[in-house]
Short mmCIF file of C-alpha atoms in Angstrom, two decimals:
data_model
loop_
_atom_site.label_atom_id
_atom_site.label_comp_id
_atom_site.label_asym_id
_atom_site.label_seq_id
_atom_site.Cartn_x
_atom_site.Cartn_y
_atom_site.Cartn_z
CA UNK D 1 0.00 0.00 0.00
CA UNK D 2 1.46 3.28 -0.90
CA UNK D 3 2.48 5.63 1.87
CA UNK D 4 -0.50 8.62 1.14
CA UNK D 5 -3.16 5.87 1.39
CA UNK D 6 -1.80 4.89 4.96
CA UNK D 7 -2.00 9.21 6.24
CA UNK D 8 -5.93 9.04 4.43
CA UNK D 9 -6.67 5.86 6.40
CA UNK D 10 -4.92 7.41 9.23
CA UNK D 11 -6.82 10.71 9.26
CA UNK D 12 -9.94 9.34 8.55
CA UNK D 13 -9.53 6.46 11.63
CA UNK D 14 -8.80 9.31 13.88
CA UNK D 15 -11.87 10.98 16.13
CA UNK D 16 -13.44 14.29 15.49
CA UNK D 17 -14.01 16.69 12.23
CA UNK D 18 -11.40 16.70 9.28
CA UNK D 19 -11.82 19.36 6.54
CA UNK D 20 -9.48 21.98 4.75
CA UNK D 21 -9.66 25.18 6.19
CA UNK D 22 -11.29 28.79 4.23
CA UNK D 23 -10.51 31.73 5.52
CA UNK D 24 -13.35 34.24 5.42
CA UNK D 25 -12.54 37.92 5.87
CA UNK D 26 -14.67 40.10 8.21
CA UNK D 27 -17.33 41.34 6.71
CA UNK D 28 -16.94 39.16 3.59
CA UNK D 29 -20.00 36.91 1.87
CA UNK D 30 -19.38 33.46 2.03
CA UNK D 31 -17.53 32.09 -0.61
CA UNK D 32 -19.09 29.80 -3.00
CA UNK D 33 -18.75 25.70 -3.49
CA UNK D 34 -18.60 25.58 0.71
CA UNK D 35 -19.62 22.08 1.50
CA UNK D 36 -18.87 19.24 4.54
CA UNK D 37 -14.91 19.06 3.40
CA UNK D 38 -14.42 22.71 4.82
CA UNK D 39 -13.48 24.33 8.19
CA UNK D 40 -14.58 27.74 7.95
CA UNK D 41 -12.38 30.36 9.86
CA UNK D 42 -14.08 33.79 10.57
CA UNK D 43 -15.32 36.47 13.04
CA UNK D 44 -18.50 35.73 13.97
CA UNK D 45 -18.91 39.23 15.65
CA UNK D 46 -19.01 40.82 12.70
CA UNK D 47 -20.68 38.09 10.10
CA UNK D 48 -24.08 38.59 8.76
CA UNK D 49 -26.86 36.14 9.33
CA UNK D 50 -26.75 35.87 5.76
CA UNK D 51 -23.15 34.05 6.21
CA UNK D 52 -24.52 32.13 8.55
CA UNK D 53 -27.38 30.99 6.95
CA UNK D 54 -24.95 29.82 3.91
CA UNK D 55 -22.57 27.60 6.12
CA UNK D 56 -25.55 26.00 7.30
CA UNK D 57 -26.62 25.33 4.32
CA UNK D 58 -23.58 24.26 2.76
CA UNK D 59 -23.58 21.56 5.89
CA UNK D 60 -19.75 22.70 6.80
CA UNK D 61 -17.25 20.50 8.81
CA UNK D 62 -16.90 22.74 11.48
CA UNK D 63 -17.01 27.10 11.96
CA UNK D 64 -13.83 28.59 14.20
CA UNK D 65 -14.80 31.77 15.70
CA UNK D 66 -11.79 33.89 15.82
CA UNK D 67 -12.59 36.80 17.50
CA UNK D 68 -9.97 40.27 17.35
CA UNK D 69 -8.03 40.07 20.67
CA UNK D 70 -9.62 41.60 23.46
CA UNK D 71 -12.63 41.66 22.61
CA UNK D 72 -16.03 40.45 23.63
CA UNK D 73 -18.71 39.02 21.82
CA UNK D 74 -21.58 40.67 19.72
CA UNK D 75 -24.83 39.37 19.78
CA UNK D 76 -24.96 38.93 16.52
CA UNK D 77 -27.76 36.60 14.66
CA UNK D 78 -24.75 34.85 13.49
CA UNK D 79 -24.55 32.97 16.90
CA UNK D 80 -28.28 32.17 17.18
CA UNK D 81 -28.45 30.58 13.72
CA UNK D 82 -25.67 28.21 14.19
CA UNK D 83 -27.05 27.13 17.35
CA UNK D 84 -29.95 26.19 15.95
CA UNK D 85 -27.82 24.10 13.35
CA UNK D 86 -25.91 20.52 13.37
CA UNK D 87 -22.41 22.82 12.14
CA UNK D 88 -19.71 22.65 14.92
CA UNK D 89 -18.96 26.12 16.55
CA UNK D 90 -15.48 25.74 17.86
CA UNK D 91 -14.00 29.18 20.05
CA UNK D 92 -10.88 30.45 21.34
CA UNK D 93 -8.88 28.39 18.74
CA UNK D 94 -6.91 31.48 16.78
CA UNK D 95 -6.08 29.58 12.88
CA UNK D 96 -6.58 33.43 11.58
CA UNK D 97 -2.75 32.85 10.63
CA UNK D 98 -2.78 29.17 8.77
CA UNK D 99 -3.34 29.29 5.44
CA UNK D 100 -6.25 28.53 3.21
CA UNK D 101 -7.10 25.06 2.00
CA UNK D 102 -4.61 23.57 4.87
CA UNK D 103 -6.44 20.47 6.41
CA UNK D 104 -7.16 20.24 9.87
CA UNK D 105 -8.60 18.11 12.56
CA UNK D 106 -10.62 19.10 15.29
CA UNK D 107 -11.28 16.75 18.06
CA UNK D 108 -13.06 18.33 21.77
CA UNK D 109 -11.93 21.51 20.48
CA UNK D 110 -8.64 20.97 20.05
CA UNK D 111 -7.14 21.74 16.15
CA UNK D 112 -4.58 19.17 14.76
CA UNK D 113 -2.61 19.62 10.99
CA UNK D 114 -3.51 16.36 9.49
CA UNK D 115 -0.63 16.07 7.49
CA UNK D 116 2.03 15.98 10.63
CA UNK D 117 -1.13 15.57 13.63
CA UNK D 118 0.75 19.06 15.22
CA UNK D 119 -1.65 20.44 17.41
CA UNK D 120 -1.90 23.95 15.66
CA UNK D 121 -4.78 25.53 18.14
CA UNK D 122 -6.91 24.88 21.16
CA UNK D 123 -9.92 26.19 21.84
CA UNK D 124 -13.57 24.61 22.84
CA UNK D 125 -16.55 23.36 21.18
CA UNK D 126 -19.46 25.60 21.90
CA UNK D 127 -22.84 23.48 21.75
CA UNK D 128 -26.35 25.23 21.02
CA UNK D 129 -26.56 25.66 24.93
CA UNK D 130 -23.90 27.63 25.49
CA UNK D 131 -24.20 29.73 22.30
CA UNK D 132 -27.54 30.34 22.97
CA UNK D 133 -26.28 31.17 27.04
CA UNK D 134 -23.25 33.50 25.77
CA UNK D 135 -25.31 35.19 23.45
CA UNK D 136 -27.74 36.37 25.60
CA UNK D 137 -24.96 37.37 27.97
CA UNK D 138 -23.54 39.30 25.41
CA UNK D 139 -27.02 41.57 24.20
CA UNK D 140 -27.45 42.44 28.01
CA UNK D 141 -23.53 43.37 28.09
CA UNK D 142 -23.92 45.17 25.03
CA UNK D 143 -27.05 47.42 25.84
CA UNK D 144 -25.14 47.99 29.24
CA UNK D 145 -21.76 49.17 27.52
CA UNK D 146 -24.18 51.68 25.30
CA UNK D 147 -26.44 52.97 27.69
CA UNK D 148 -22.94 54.23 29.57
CA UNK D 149 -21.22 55.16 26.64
CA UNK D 150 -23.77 57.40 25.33
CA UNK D 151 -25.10 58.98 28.93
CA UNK D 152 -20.90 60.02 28.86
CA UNK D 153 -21.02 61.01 25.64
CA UNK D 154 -23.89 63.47 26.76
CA UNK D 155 -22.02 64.81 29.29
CA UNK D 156 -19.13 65.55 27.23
CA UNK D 157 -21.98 67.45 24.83
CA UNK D 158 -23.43 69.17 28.16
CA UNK D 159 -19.25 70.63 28.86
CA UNK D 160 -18.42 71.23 24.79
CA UNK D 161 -21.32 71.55 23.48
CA UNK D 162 -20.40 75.27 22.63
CA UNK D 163 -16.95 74.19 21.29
CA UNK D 164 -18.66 71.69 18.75
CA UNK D 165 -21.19 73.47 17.93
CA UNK D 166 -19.34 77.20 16.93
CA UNK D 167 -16.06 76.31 17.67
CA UNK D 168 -15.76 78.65 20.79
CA UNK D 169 -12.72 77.80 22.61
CA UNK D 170 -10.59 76.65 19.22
CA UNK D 171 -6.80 77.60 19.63
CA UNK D 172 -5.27 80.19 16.90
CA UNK D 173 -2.97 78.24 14.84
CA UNK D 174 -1.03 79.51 11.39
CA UNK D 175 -2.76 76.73 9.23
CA UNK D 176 -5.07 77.41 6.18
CA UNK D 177 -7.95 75.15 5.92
CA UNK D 178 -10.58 76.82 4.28
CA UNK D 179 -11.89 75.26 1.19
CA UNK D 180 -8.63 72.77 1.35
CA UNK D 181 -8.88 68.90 1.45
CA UNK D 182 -7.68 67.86 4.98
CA UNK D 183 -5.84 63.81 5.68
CA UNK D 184 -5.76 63.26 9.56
CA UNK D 185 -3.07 60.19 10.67
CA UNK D 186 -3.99 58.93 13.82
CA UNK D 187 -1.13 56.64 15.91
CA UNK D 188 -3.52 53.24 15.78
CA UNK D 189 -2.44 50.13 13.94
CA UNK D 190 -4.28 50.47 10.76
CA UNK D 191 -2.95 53.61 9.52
CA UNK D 192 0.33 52.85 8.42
CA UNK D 193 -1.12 50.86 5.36
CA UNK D 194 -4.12 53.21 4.95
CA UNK D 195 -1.94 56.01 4.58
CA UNK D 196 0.28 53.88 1.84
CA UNK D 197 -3.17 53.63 -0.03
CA UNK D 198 -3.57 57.45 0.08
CA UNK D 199 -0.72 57.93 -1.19
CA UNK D 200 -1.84 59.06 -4.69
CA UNK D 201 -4.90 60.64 -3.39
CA UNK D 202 -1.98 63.09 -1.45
CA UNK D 203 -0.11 63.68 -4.27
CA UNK D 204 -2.73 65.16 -6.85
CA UNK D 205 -4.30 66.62 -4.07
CA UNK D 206 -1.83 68.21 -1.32
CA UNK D 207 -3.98 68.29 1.40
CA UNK D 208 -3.38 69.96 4.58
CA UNK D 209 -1.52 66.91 6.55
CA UNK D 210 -2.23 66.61 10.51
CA UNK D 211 -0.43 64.07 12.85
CA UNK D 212 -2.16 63.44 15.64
CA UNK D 213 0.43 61.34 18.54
CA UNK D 214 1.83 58.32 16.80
CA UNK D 215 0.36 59.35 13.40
CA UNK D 216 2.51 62.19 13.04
CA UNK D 217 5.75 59.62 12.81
CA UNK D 218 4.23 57.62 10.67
CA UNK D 219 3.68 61.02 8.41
CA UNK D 220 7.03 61.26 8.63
CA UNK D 221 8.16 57.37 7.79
CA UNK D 222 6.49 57.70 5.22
CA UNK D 223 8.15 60.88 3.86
CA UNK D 224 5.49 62.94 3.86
CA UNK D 225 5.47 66.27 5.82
CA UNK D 226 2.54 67.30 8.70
CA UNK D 227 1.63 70.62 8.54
CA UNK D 228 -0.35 70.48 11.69
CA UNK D 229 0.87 68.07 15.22
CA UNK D 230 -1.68 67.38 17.64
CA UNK D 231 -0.13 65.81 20.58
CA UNK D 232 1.45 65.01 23.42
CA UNK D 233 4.75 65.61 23.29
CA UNK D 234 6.11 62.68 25.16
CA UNK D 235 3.99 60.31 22.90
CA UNK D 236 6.40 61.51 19.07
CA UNK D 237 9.85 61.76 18.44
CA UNK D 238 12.50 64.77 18.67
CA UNK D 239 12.34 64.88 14.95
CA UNK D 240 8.77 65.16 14.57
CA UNK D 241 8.87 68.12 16.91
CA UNK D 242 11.10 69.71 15.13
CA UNK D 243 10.25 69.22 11.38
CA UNK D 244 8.64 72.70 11.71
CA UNK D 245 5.10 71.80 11.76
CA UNK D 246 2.45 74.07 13.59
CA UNK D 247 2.35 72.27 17.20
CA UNK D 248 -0.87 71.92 19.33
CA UNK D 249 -0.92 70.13 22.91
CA UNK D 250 -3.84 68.32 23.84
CA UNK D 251 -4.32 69.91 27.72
CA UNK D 252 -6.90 69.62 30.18
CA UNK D 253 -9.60 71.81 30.64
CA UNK D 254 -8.13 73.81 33.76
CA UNK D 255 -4.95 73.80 31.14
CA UNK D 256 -2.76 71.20 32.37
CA UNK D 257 -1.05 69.58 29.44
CA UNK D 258 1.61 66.66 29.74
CA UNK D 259 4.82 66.78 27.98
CA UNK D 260 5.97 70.69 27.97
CA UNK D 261 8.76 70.67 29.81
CA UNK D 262 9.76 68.55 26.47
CA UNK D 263 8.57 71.62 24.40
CA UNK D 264 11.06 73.39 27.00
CA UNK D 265 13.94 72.00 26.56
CA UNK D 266 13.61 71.57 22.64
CA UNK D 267 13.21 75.44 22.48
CA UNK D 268 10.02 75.01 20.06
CA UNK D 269 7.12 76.86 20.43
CA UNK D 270 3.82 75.42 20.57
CA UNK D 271 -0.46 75.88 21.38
CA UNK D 272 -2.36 74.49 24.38
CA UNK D 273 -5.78 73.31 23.56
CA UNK D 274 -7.82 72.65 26.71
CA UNK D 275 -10.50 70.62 25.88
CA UNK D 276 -12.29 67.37 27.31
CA UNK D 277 -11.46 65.26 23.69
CA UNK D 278 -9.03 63.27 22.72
CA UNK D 279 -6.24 64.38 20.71
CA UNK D 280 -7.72 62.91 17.19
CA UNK D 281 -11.04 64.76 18.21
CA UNK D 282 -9.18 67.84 18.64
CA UNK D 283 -7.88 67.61 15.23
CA UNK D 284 -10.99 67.18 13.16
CA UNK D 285 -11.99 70.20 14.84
CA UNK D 286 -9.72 72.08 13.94
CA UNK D 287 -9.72 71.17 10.62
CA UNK D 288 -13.63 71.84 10.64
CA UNK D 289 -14.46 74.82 12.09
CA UNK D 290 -11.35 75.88 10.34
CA UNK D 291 -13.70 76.05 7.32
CA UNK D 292 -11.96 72.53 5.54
CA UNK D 293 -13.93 70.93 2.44
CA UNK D 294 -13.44 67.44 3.47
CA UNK D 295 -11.52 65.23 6.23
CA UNK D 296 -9.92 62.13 5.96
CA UNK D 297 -9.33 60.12 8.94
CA UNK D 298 -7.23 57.54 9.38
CA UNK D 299 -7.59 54.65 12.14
CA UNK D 300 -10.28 52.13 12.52
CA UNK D 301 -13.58 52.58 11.01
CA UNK D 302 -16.63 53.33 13.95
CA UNK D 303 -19.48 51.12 13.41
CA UNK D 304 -22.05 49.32 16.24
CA UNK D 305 -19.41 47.12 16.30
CA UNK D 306 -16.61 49.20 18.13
CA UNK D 307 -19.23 51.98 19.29
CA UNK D 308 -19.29 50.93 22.79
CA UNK D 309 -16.20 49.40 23.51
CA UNK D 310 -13.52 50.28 26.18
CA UNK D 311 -11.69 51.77 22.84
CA UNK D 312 -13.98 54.28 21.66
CA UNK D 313 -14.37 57.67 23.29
CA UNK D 314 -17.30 59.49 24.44
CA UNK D 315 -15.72 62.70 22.46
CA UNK D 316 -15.44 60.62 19.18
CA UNK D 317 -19.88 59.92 19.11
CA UNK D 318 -20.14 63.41 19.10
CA UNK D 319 -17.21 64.98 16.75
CA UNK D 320 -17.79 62.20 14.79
CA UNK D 321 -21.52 63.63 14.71
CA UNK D 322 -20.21 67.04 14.42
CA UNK D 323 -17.78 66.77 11.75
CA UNK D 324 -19.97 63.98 9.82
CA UNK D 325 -21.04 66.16 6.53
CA UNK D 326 -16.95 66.43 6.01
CA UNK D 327 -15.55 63.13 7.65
CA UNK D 328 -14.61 60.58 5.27
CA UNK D 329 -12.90 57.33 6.32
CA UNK D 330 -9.58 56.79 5.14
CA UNK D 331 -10.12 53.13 3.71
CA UNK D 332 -13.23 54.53 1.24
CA UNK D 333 -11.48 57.54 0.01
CA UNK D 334 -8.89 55.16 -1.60
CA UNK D 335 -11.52 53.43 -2.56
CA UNK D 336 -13.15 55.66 -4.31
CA UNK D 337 -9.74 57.50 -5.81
CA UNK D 338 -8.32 54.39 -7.16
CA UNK D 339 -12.18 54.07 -8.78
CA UNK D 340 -11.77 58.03 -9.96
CA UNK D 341 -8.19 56.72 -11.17
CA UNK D 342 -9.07 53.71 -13.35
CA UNK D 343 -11.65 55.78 -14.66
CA UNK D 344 -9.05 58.14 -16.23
CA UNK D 345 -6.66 55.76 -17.15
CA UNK D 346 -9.67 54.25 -19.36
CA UNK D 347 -9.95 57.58 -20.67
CA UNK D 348 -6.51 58.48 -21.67
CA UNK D 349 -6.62 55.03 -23.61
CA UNK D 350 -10.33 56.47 -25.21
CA UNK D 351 -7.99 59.66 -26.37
CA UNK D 352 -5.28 57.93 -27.36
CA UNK D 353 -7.21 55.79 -29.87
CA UNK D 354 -9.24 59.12 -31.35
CA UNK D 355 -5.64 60.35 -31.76
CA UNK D 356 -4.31 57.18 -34.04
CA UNK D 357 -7.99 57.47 -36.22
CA UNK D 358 -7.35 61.64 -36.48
CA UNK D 359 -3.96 60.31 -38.47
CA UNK D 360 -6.01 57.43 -40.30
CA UNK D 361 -8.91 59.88 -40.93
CA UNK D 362 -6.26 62.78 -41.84
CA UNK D 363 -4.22 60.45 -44.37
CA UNK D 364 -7.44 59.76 -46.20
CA UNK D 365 -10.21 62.81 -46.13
CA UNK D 366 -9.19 66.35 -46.77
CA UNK D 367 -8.53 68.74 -44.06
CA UNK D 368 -12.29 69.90 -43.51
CA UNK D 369 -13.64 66.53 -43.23
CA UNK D 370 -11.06 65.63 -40.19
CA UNK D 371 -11.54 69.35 -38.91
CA UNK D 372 -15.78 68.66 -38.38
CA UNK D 373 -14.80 64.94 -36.98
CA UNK D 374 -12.39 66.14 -34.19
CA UNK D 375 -14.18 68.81 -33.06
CA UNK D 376 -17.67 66.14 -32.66
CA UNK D 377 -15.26 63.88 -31.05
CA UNK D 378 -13.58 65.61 -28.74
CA UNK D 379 -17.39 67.11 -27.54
CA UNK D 380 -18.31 63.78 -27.03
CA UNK D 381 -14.92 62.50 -25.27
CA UNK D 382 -15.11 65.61 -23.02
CA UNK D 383 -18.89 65.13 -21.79
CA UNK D 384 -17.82 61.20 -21.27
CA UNK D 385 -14.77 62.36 -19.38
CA UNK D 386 -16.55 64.82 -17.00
CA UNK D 387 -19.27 61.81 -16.22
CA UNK D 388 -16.52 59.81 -14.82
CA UNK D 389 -15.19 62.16 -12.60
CA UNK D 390 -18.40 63.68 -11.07
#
């Protein structure tokens, strides 16, 4: 008997599920052709019932909820509906890092590589009980975590509420942003690569750039100069605080602010801005009362996901609110520039080609002739051209 035919009967003699793992993005549809060879590896905090329905359905091996560290679960219909299914829900088993179409096998929770039986994972097998039990759990947690978030939230508006509203309390700084296109880098862990996607939304563009904490050396890694810092100055480098951008200090409201002895010492100058927001909050403020056509923020997208959470502030619900007619997200300007982009490549190709029949049309008809055609073509290719960037 050949050696592969010993590992199949091997693997299949073996207890629990075997199947080849698919990775499913947050967010993402199921994929298509899912059936009872796969171990489906996803989020289930943020998968629509939708998904859920599909994988039951498609009768599955097994789901592994990977959840992003730290956090707790949604009550998301995803849960309920594969409670109420034969699929096996396996949690606290992390395979967000081993690669698609790798086969596994999961026995009491517990994930083995079939190929080499290395145990790759362990986690637990969540029956419809205890879905059903955690789920609940998690809506009462859930409605608890919003009920505080917003009654802080509306405290911050009952202290601010003039400084959102007219911007009374704004620092004077020496940056233009009226009528200007404004890119705000925040410090988290998404922005480096969203800020590599904007790049060549920055360079037709030349917004006004603001750094706010970590964000502004990440600006600066990536070659790109701030014209505006919002921080503390213990939280950037030497070099950022001396690059010569326009400097504001996040402070309390009695005017406190950490980090200017720093300022001190570097013999910079900079702005105090007391304020009960965060230092990001501080800088789409800036940038809107300071008259800006639209913001770009960097950082991680606020949904009902992350609403609540011990990560989102009580000052970001209601800048966010403030600043909404003007706030874009980082990840869907890109979007929509490389969209904007492709568009015009297509038409530079389009011009290119009523170029090379001007020359075809110009060898054969006389001069009037070609004179009558360009000018009805390029009417046409200019109307087509204007549609695509609207």
């Amino acid at each position: 008997m050949k050696m592969s035919g010993l590992l199949n009967r091997r693997s299949n003699d073996l207890a629990g599920v075997v199947g080849a793992v698919r990775q499913v993005p947050a967010g993402a549809p199921a994929p298509k052709r899912l059936g009872g060879k796969d171990v489906v590896v996803l989020d289930l905090n943020r998968t629509s019932a939708a998904t859920a329905r599909a994988l039951v359905d498609a009768e599955v091996a097994a789901v592994v909820h990977v959840a992003r560290p730290g956090e707790e679960m949604l009550p998301r219909a995803a849960f309920r509906i594969l409670a109420g299914s034969t699929v096996p829900v396996i949690e606290d088993a992390d395979l967000s890092g081993v690669a698609d179409g790798t086969r596994v096998r999961i026995d009491e929770g517990v994930v083995y590589a079939v190929k080499t039986d290395e145990e790759l994972a362990t986690g637990r097998e969540a029956g419809s009980a205890d879905l059903l039990a955690e789920v609940d759990a998690a809506e009462s947690s859930y409605v608890e975590s919003a009920l505080a978030h917003l009654a802080n939230s509306t405290e911050f508006l009952s202290i601010e509420h003039q400084l959102l509203l007219d911007g009374e309390g704004l620092p004077e700084i020496d940056v233009d942003f009226v009528d200007r296109h404004v890119v705000v880098v925040t410090g988290s862990e998404s922005s480096k690569e969203q800020l590599a996607d904007l790049k060549p939304f920055i360079r037709e563009y030349r917004p006004v750039l603001v750094g706010v904490d970590g964000g502004a050396d990440l600006l600066r890694a990536a070659k790109l100069t701030a014209d505006l810092v919002v921080a503390t100055p213990t939280a950037v480098s030497d070099e950022v605080l001396t690059d010569g951008a326009v400097l504001v200090v996040p402070a309390d409201r009695d005017g406190r602010a950490e980090g200017l002895e720093r300022i001190s010492e570097l013999g910079i100058g900079a702005t105090t801005f007391p304020a009960a927001a965060t230092a990001r909050d501080m800088a789409l403020l800036l940038a809107y009362h300071g008259g800006a056509e639209m913001i770009v923020a960097t950082g991680e997208a606020r949904g009902l996901e992350n609403a609540f959470g011990a990560s989102s502030s009580p000052s970001s619900t209601m800048v966010d609110t403030t600043v909404a007619s003007r706030l874009v997200h980082a990840e869907a300007c890109a979007t929509l520039y490389r969209s904007r982009g492709a568009g015009i490549g297509l038409a530079l190709v389009v011009l290119a080609a009523l170029i090379a029949v001007a020359v075809v049309v110009l060898m054969r008809d006389s001069a009037q002739d070609l004179l009558v055609w360009a000018v009805e073509s390029w009417n046409s290719f200019a109307l087509w051209v204007q549609g695509l960037i609207r």
